[in-house]
mmCIF file of C-alpha atoms in Angstrom:
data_model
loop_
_atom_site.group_PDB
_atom_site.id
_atom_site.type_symbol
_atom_site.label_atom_id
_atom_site.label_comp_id
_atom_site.label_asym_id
_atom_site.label_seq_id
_atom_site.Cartn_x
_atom_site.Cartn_y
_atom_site.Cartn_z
ATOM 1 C CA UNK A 27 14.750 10.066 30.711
ATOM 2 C CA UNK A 28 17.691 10.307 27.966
ATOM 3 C CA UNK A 29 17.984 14.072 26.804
ATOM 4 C CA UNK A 30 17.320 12.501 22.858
ATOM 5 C CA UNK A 31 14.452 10.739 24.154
ATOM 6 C CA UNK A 32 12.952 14.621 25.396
ATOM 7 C CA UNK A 33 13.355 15.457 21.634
ATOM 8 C CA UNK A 34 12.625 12.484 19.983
ATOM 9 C CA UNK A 35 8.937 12.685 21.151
ATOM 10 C CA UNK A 36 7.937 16.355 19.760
ATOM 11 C CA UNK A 37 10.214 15.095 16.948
ATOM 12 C CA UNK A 38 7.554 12.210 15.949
ATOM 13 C CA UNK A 39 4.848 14.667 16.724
ATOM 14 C CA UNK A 40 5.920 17.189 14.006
ATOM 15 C CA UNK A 41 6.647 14.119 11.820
ATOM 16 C CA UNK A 42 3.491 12.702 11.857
ATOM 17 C CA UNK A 43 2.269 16.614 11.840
ATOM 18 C CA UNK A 44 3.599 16.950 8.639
ATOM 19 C CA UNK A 45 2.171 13.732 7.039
ATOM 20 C CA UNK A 46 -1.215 15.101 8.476
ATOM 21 C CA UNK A 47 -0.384 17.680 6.683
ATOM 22 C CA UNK A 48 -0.225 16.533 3.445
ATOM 23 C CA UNK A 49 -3.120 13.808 3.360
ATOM 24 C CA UNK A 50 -6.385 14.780 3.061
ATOM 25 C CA UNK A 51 -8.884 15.757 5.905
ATOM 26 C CA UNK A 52 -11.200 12.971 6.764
ATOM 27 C CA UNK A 53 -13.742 15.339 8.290
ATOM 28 C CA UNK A 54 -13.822 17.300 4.553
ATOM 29 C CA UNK A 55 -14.532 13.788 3.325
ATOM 30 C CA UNK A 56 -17.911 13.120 5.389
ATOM 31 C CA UNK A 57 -20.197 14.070 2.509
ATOM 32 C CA UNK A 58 -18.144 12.508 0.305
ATOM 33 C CA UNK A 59 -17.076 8.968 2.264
ATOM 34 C CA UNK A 60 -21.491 8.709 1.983
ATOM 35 C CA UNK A 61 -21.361 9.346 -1.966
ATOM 36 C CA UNK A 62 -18.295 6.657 -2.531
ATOM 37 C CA UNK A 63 -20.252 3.921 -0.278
ATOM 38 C CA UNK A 64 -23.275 4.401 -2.545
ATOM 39 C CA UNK A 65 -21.920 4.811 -6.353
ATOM 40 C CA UNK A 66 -20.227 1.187 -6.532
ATOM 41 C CA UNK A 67 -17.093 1.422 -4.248
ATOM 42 C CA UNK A 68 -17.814 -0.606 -1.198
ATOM 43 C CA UNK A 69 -21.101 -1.639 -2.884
ATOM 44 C CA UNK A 70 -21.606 -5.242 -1.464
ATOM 45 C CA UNK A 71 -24.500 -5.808 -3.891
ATOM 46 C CA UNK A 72 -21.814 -5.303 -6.702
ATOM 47 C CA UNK A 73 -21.153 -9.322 -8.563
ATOM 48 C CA UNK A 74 -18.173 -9.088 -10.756
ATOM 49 C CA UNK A 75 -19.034 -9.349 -14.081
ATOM 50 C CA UNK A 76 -17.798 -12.130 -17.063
ATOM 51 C CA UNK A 77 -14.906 -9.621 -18.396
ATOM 52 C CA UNK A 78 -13.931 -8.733 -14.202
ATOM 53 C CA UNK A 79 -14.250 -11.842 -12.971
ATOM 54 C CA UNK A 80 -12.614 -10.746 -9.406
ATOM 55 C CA UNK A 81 -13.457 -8.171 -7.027
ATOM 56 C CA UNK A 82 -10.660 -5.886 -6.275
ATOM 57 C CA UNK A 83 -9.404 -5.313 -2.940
ATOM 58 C CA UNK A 84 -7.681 -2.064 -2.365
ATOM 59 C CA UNK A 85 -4.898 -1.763 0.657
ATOM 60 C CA UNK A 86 -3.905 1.978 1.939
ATOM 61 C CA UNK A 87 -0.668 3.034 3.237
ATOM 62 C CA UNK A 88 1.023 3.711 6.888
ATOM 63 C CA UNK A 89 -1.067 6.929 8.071
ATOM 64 C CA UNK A 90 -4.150 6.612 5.037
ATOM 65 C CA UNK A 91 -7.445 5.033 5.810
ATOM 66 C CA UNK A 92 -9.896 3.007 3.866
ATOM 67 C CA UNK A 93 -11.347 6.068 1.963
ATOM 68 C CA UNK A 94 -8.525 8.905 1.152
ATOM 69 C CA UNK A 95 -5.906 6.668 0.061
ATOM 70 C CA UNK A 96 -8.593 5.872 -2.585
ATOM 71 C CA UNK A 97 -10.805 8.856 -3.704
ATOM 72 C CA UNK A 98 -9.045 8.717 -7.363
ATOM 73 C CA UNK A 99 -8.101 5.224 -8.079
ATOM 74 C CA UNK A 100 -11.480 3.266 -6.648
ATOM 75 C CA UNK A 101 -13.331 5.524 -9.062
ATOM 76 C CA UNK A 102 -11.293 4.891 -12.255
ATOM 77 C CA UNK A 103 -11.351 0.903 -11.253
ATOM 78 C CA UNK A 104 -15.346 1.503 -10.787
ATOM 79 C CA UNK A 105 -15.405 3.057 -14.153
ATOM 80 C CA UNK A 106 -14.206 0.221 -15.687
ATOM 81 C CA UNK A 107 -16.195 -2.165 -14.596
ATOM 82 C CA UNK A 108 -14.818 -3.712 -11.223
ATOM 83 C CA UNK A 109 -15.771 -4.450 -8.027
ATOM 84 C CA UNK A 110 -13.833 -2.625 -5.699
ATOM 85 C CA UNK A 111 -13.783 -2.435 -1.560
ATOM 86 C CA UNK A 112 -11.581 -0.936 0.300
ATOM 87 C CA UNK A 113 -10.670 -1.780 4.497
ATOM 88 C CA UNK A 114 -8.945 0.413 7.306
ATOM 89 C CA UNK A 115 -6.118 -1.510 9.343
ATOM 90 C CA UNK A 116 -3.846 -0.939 12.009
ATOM 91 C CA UNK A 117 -5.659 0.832 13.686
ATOM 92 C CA UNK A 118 -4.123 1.856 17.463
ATOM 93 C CA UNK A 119 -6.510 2.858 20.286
ATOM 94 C CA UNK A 120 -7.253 6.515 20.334
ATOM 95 C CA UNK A 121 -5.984 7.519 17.330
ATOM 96 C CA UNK A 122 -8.596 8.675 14.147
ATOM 97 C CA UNK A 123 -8.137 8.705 10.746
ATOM 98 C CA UNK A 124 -4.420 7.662 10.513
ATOM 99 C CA UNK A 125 -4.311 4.136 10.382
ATOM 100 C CA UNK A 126 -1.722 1.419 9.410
ATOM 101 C CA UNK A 127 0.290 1.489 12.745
ATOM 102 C CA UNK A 128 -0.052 -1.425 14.687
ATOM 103 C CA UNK A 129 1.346 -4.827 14.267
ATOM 104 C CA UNK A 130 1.746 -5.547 10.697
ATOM 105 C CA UNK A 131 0.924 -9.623 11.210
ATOM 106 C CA UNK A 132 -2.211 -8.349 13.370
ATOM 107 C CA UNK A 133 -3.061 -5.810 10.060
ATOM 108 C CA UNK A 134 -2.837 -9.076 7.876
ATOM 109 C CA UNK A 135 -4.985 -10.903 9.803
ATOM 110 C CA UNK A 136 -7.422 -8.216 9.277
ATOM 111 C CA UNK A 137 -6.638 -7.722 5.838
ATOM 112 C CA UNK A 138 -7.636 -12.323 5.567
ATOM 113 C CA UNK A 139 -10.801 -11.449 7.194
ATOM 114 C CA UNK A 140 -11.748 -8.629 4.826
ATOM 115 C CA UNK A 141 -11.183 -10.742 1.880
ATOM 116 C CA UNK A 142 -13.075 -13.053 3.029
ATOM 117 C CA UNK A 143 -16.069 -11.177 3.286
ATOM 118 C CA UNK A 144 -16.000 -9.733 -0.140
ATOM 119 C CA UNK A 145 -15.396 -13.217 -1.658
ATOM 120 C CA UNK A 146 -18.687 -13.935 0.467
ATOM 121 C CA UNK A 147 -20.662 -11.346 -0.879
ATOM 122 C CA UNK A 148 -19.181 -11.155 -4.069
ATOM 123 C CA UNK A 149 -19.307 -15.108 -4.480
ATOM 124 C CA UNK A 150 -15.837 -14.794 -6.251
ATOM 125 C CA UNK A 151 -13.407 -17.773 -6.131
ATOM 126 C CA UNK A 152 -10.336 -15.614 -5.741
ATOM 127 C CA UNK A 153 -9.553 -11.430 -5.488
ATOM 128 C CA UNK A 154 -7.197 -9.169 -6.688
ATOM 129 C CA UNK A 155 -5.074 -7.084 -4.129
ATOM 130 C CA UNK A 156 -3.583 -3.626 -4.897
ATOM 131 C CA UNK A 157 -1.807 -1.807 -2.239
ATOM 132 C CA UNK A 158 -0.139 1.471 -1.696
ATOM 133 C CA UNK A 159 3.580 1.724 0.101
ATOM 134 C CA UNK A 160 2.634 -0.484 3.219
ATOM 135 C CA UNK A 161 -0.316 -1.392 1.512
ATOM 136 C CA UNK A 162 1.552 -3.466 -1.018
ATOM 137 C CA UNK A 163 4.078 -5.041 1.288
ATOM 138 C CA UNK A 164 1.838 -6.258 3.978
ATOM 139 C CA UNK A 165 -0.527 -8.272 1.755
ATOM 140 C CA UNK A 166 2.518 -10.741 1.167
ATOM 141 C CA UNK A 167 2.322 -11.672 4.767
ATOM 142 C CA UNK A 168 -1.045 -12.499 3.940
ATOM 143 C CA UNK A 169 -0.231 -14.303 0.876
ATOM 144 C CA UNK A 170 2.525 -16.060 2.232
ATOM 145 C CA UNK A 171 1.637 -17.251 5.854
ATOM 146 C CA UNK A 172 -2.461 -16.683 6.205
ATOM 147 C CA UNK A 173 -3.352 -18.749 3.164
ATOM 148 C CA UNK A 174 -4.117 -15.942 1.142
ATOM 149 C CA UNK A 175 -2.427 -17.530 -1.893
ATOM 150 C CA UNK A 176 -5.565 -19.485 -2.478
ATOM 151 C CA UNK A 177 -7.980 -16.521 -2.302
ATOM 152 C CA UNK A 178 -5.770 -14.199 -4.338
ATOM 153 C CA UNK A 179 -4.942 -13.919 -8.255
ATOM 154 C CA UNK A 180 -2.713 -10.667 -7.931
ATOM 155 C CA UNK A 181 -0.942 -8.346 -5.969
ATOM 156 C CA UNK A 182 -0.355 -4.898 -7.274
ATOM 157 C CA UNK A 183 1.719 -2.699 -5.273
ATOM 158 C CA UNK A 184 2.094 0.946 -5.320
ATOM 159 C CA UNK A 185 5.673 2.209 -4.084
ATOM 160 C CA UNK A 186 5.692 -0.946 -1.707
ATOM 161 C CA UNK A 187 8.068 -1.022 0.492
ATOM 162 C CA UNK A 188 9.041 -4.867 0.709
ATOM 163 C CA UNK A 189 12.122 -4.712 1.935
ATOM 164 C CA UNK A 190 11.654 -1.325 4.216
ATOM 165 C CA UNK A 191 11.466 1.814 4.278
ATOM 166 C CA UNK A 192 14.289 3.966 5.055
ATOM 167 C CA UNK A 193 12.808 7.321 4.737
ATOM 168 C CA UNK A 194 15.560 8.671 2.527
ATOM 169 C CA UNK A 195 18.262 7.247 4.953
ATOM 170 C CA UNK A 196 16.895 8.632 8.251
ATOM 171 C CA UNK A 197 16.243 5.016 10.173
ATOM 172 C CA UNK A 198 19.928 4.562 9.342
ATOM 173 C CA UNK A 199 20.619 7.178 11.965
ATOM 174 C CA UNK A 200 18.639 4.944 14.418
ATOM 175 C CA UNK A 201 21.622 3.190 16.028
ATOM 176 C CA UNK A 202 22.925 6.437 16.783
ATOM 177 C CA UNK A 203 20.114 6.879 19.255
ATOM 178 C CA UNK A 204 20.296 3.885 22.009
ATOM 179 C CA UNK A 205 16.481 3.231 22.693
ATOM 180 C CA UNK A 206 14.821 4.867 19.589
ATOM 181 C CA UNK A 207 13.707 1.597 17.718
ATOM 182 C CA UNK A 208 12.334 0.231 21.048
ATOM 183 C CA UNK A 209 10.525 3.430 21.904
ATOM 184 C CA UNK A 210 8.524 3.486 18.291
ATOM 185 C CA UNK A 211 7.933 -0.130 18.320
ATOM 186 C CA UNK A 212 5.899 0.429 21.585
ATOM 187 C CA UNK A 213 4.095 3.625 20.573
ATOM 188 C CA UNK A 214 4.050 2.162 16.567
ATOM 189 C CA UNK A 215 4.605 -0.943 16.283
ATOM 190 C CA UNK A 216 3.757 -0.996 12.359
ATOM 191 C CA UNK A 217 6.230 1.787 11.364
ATOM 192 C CA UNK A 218 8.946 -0.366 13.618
ATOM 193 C CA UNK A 219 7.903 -3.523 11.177
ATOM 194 C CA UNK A 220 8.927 -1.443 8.557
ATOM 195 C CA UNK A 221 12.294 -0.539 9.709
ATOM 196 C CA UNK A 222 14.718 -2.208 7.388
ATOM 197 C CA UNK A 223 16.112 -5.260 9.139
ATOM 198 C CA UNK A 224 13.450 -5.647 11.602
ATOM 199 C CA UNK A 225 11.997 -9.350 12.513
ATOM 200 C CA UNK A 226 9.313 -8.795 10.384
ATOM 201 C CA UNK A 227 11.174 -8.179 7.059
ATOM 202 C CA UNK A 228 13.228 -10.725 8.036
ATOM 203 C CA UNK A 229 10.223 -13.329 8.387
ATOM 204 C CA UNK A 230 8.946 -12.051 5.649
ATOM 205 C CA UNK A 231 11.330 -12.160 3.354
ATOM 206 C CA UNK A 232 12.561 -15.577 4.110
ATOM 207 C CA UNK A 233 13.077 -18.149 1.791
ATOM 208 C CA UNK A 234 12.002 -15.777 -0.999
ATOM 209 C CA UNK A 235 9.888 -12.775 -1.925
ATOM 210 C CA UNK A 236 7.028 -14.251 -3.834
ATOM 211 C CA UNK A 237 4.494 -17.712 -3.227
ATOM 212 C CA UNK A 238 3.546 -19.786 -6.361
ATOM 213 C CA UNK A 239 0.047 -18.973 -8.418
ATOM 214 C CA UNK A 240 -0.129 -15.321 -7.315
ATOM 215 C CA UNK A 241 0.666 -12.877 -10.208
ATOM 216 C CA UNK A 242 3.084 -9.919 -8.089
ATOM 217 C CA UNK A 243 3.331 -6.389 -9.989
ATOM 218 C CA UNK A 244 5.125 -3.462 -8.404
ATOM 219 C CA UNK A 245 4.803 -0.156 -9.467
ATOM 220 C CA UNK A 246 7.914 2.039 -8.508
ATOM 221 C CA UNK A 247 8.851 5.480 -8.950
ATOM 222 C CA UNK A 248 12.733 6.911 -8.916
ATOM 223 C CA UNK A 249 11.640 10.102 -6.916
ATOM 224 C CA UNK A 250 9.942 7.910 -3.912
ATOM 225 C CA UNK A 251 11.604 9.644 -0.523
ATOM 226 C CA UNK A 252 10.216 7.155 1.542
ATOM 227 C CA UNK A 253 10.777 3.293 0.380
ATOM 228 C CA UNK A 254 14.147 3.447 -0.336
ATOM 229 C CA UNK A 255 16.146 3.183 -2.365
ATOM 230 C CA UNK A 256 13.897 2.522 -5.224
ATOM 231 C CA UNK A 257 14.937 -0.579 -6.375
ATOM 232 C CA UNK A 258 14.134 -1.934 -2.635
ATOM 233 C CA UNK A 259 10.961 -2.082 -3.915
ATOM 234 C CA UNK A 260 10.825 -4.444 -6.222
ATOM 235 C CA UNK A 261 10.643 -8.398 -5.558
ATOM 236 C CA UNK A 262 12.238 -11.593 -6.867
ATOM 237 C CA UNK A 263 10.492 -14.222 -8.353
ATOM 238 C CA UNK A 264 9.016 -16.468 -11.585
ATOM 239 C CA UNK A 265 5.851 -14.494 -11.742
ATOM 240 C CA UNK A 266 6.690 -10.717 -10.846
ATOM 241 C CA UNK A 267 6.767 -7.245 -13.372
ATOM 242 C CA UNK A 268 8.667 -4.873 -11.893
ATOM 243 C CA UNK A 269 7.892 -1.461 -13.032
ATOM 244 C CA UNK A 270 9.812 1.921 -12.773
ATOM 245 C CA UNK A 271 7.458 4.897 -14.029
ATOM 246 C CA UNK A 272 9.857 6.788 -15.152
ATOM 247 C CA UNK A 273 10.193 4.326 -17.949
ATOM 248 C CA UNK A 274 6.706 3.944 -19.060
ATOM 249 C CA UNK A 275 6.640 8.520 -18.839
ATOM 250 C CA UNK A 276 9.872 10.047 -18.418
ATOM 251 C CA UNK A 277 7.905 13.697 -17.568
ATOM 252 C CA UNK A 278 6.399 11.925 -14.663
ATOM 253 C CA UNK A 279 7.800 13.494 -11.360
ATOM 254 C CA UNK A 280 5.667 11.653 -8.687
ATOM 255 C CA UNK A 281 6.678 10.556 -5.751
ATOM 256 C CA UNK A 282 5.679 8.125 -2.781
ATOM 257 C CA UNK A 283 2.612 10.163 -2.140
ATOM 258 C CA UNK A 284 1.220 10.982 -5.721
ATOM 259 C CA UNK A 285 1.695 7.342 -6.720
ATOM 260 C CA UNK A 286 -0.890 6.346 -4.938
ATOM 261 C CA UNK A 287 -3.168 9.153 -4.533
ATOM 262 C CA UNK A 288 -3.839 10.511 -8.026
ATOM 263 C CA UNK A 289 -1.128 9.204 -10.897
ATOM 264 C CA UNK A 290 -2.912 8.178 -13.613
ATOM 265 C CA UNK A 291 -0.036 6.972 -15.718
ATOM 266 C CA UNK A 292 0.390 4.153 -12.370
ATOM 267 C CA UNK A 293 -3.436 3.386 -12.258
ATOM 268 C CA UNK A 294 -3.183 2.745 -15.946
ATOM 269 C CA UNK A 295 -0.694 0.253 -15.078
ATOM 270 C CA UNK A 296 -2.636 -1.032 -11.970
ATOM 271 C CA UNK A 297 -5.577 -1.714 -14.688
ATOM 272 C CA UNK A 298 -2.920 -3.810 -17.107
ATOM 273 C CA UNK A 299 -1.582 -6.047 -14.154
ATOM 274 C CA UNK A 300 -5.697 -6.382 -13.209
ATOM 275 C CA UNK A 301 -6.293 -7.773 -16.795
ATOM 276 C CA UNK A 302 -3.443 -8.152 -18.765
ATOM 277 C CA UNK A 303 -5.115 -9.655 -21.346
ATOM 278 C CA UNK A 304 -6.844 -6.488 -22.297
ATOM 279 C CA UNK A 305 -3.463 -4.550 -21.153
ATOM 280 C CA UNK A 306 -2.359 -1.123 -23.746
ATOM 281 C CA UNK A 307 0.826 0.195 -23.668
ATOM 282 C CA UNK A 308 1.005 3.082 -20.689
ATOM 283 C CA UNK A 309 2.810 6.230 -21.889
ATOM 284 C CA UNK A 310 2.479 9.853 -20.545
ATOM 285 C CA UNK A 311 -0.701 10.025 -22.614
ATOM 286 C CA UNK A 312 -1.624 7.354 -20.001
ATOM 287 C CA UNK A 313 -2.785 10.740 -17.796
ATOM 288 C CA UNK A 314 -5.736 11.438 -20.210
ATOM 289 C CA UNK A 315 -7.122 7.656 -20.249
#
C-alpha cells in the first residue's frame, strides 16, 4: 500500500467524524422520529388540500437521513398546510444513520419509487421536490432520465450542488494523490459522483441543466464551504430562480449546513417557489414568519 493511501483512510475517518459531529444524533431522535410520523409528516392518510394541491417531497443531503435533515423545515411546511414525506437514500451496507453515499443513479431510482408511492397514497397528479446540497442535485437525474418530469411540478434546492462539490477546493488536490478518486468511489461511490468532473456530472449536465415543465429554484448562500464556489450552484435554463440569501437578508451568515437545517429566511423562500402565487417578499424579518 502507497504511504498516502495509510493516511488517507484515518483521514476520511476523522472527516466523516467531524460531519458526525455536527449533525444531529439519530438515537436522541427515537422519541421524536415516533412524534414526526404521527403529527402530519410522513402521514400517508394526509390528501393535499384545494390551496396545496401537491404533496411535497423532501430530499436530505450526503451524510443526513430521512428525519434530521428535516426536524425544522417538514414542520413549518406541515404548518402551512402541505403534505410532506420525507425518504432515506444511499444507503451502503453496514453503515446507520448517514445516508446518501452510494450510487447517485441507484439513489434516483429510489428517490422515482418514493414518489411514486406518495402520488399513490396521496392520489396527486404531480409532487413538488425540495432537496438539500445532494438532495437538490440528484432529483435532476430523476427529472431528467427516470421520467420524473411528468410526476414533478418543482424542484427546490437547498445549497445544491449541481455542478459539484469541491469542498472549498480540497478535491482539487485529488490529482495530487494517484489512486484517491478510485479508492472513495469504491468505499463511496455517491461522494465520488459528486466530485466535480466526474461521469456523473458530466451525464448529468449534458445537453443542459434543466427539462421543460418543471419549475427549478435554487437557494444559495455566499458562505457555503462545501458546494463551491457558490455560483456552481445555480442552473441554466427558461424556467429557473436563482437565489443568493445574502440578497433577500444581508445579516444572514448561514452556511451549507444551516441552510438546510434551520434557516428560516431559506424556508420562507422554499414556501414562495412551493406557491408562488401566494409568494411575500422574504427579508430578514423572514426569521420570525
Amino acid at each position: 500500500m502507497l504511504p498516502w493511501k495509510r493516511l488517507l483512510r484515518p483521514l476520511t475517518a476523522l472527516l466523516l467524524a467531524a460531519a458526525a459531529a455536527t449533525a444531529p444524533a439519530s438515537a436522541a431522535h427515537a422519541s421524536t422520529t415516533a412524534a414526526t410520523s404521527s403529527s402530519g409528516w410522513n402521514d400517508y392518510g394526509c390528501k393535499p388540500s384545494a390551496a396545496h394541491p401537491r404533496p411535497v417531497v423532501l430530499v436530505h443531503g450526503t451524510l443526513g437521513n430521512s428525519i434530521d435533515n428535516w426536524l425544522s423545515l417538514a414542520p413549518y411546511l406541515v404548518d402551512r398546510g402541505y403534505c410532506v414525506y420525507s425518504l432515506d437514500y444511499g444507503q451502503l451496507p453496514g453503515v446507520p444513520v448517514f445516508y446518501g453515499l452510494g450510487p447517485i443513479d441507484k439513489s434516483a431510482e429510489q428517490l422515482s419509487a418514493f414518489v411514486d408511492k406518495v402520488l399513490s397514497a396521496t392520489g396527486a397528479a404531480k409532487a413538488d421536490l425540495v432537496g438539500h446540497s445532494q438532495g437538490g442535485m440528484m432529483p435532476r437525474y430523476y427529472l431528467k432520465f427516470l421520467g420524473g418530469a411528468a410526476k414533478v411540478n418543482a424542484l427546490v434546492g437547498l445549497a445544491p450542488d449541481n455542478h459539484g462539490a469541491t469542498l472549498s477546493g480540497l478535491t482539487n488536490l485529488l490529482p495530487y494523490f494517484p489512486g484517491a478518486e478510485d479508492l472513495i468511489s469504491a468505499a463511496t461511490p455517491g461522494l465520488a459522483d459528486q466530485i466535480p468532473g466526474s461521469a456523473f456530472l458530466t451525464k448529468l449536465n449534458a445537453g443542459g441543466d434543466t427539462v421543460p415543465g418543471v419549475h427549478y429554484t435554487v437557494v444559495a448562500t455566499r458562505y457555503d464551504e462545501v458546494a463551491t464556489p457558490w455560483r456552481s450552484q445555480y442552473l441554466s435554463g427558461s424556467d429557473v430562480r436563482n437565489v443568493l440569501l445574502q440578497d433577500l437578508c444581508p445579516l444572514d451568515l448561514s452556511e451549507h449546513v444551516a441552510i438546510g437545517l434551520f434557516d428560516r429566511i431559506a424556508f420562507h423562500e422554499v414556501a414562495n417557489a412551493l406557491d408562488p402565487a401566494r409568494a411575500t417578499p422574504t427579508t430578514c424579518a423572514s426569521a420570525l414568519s
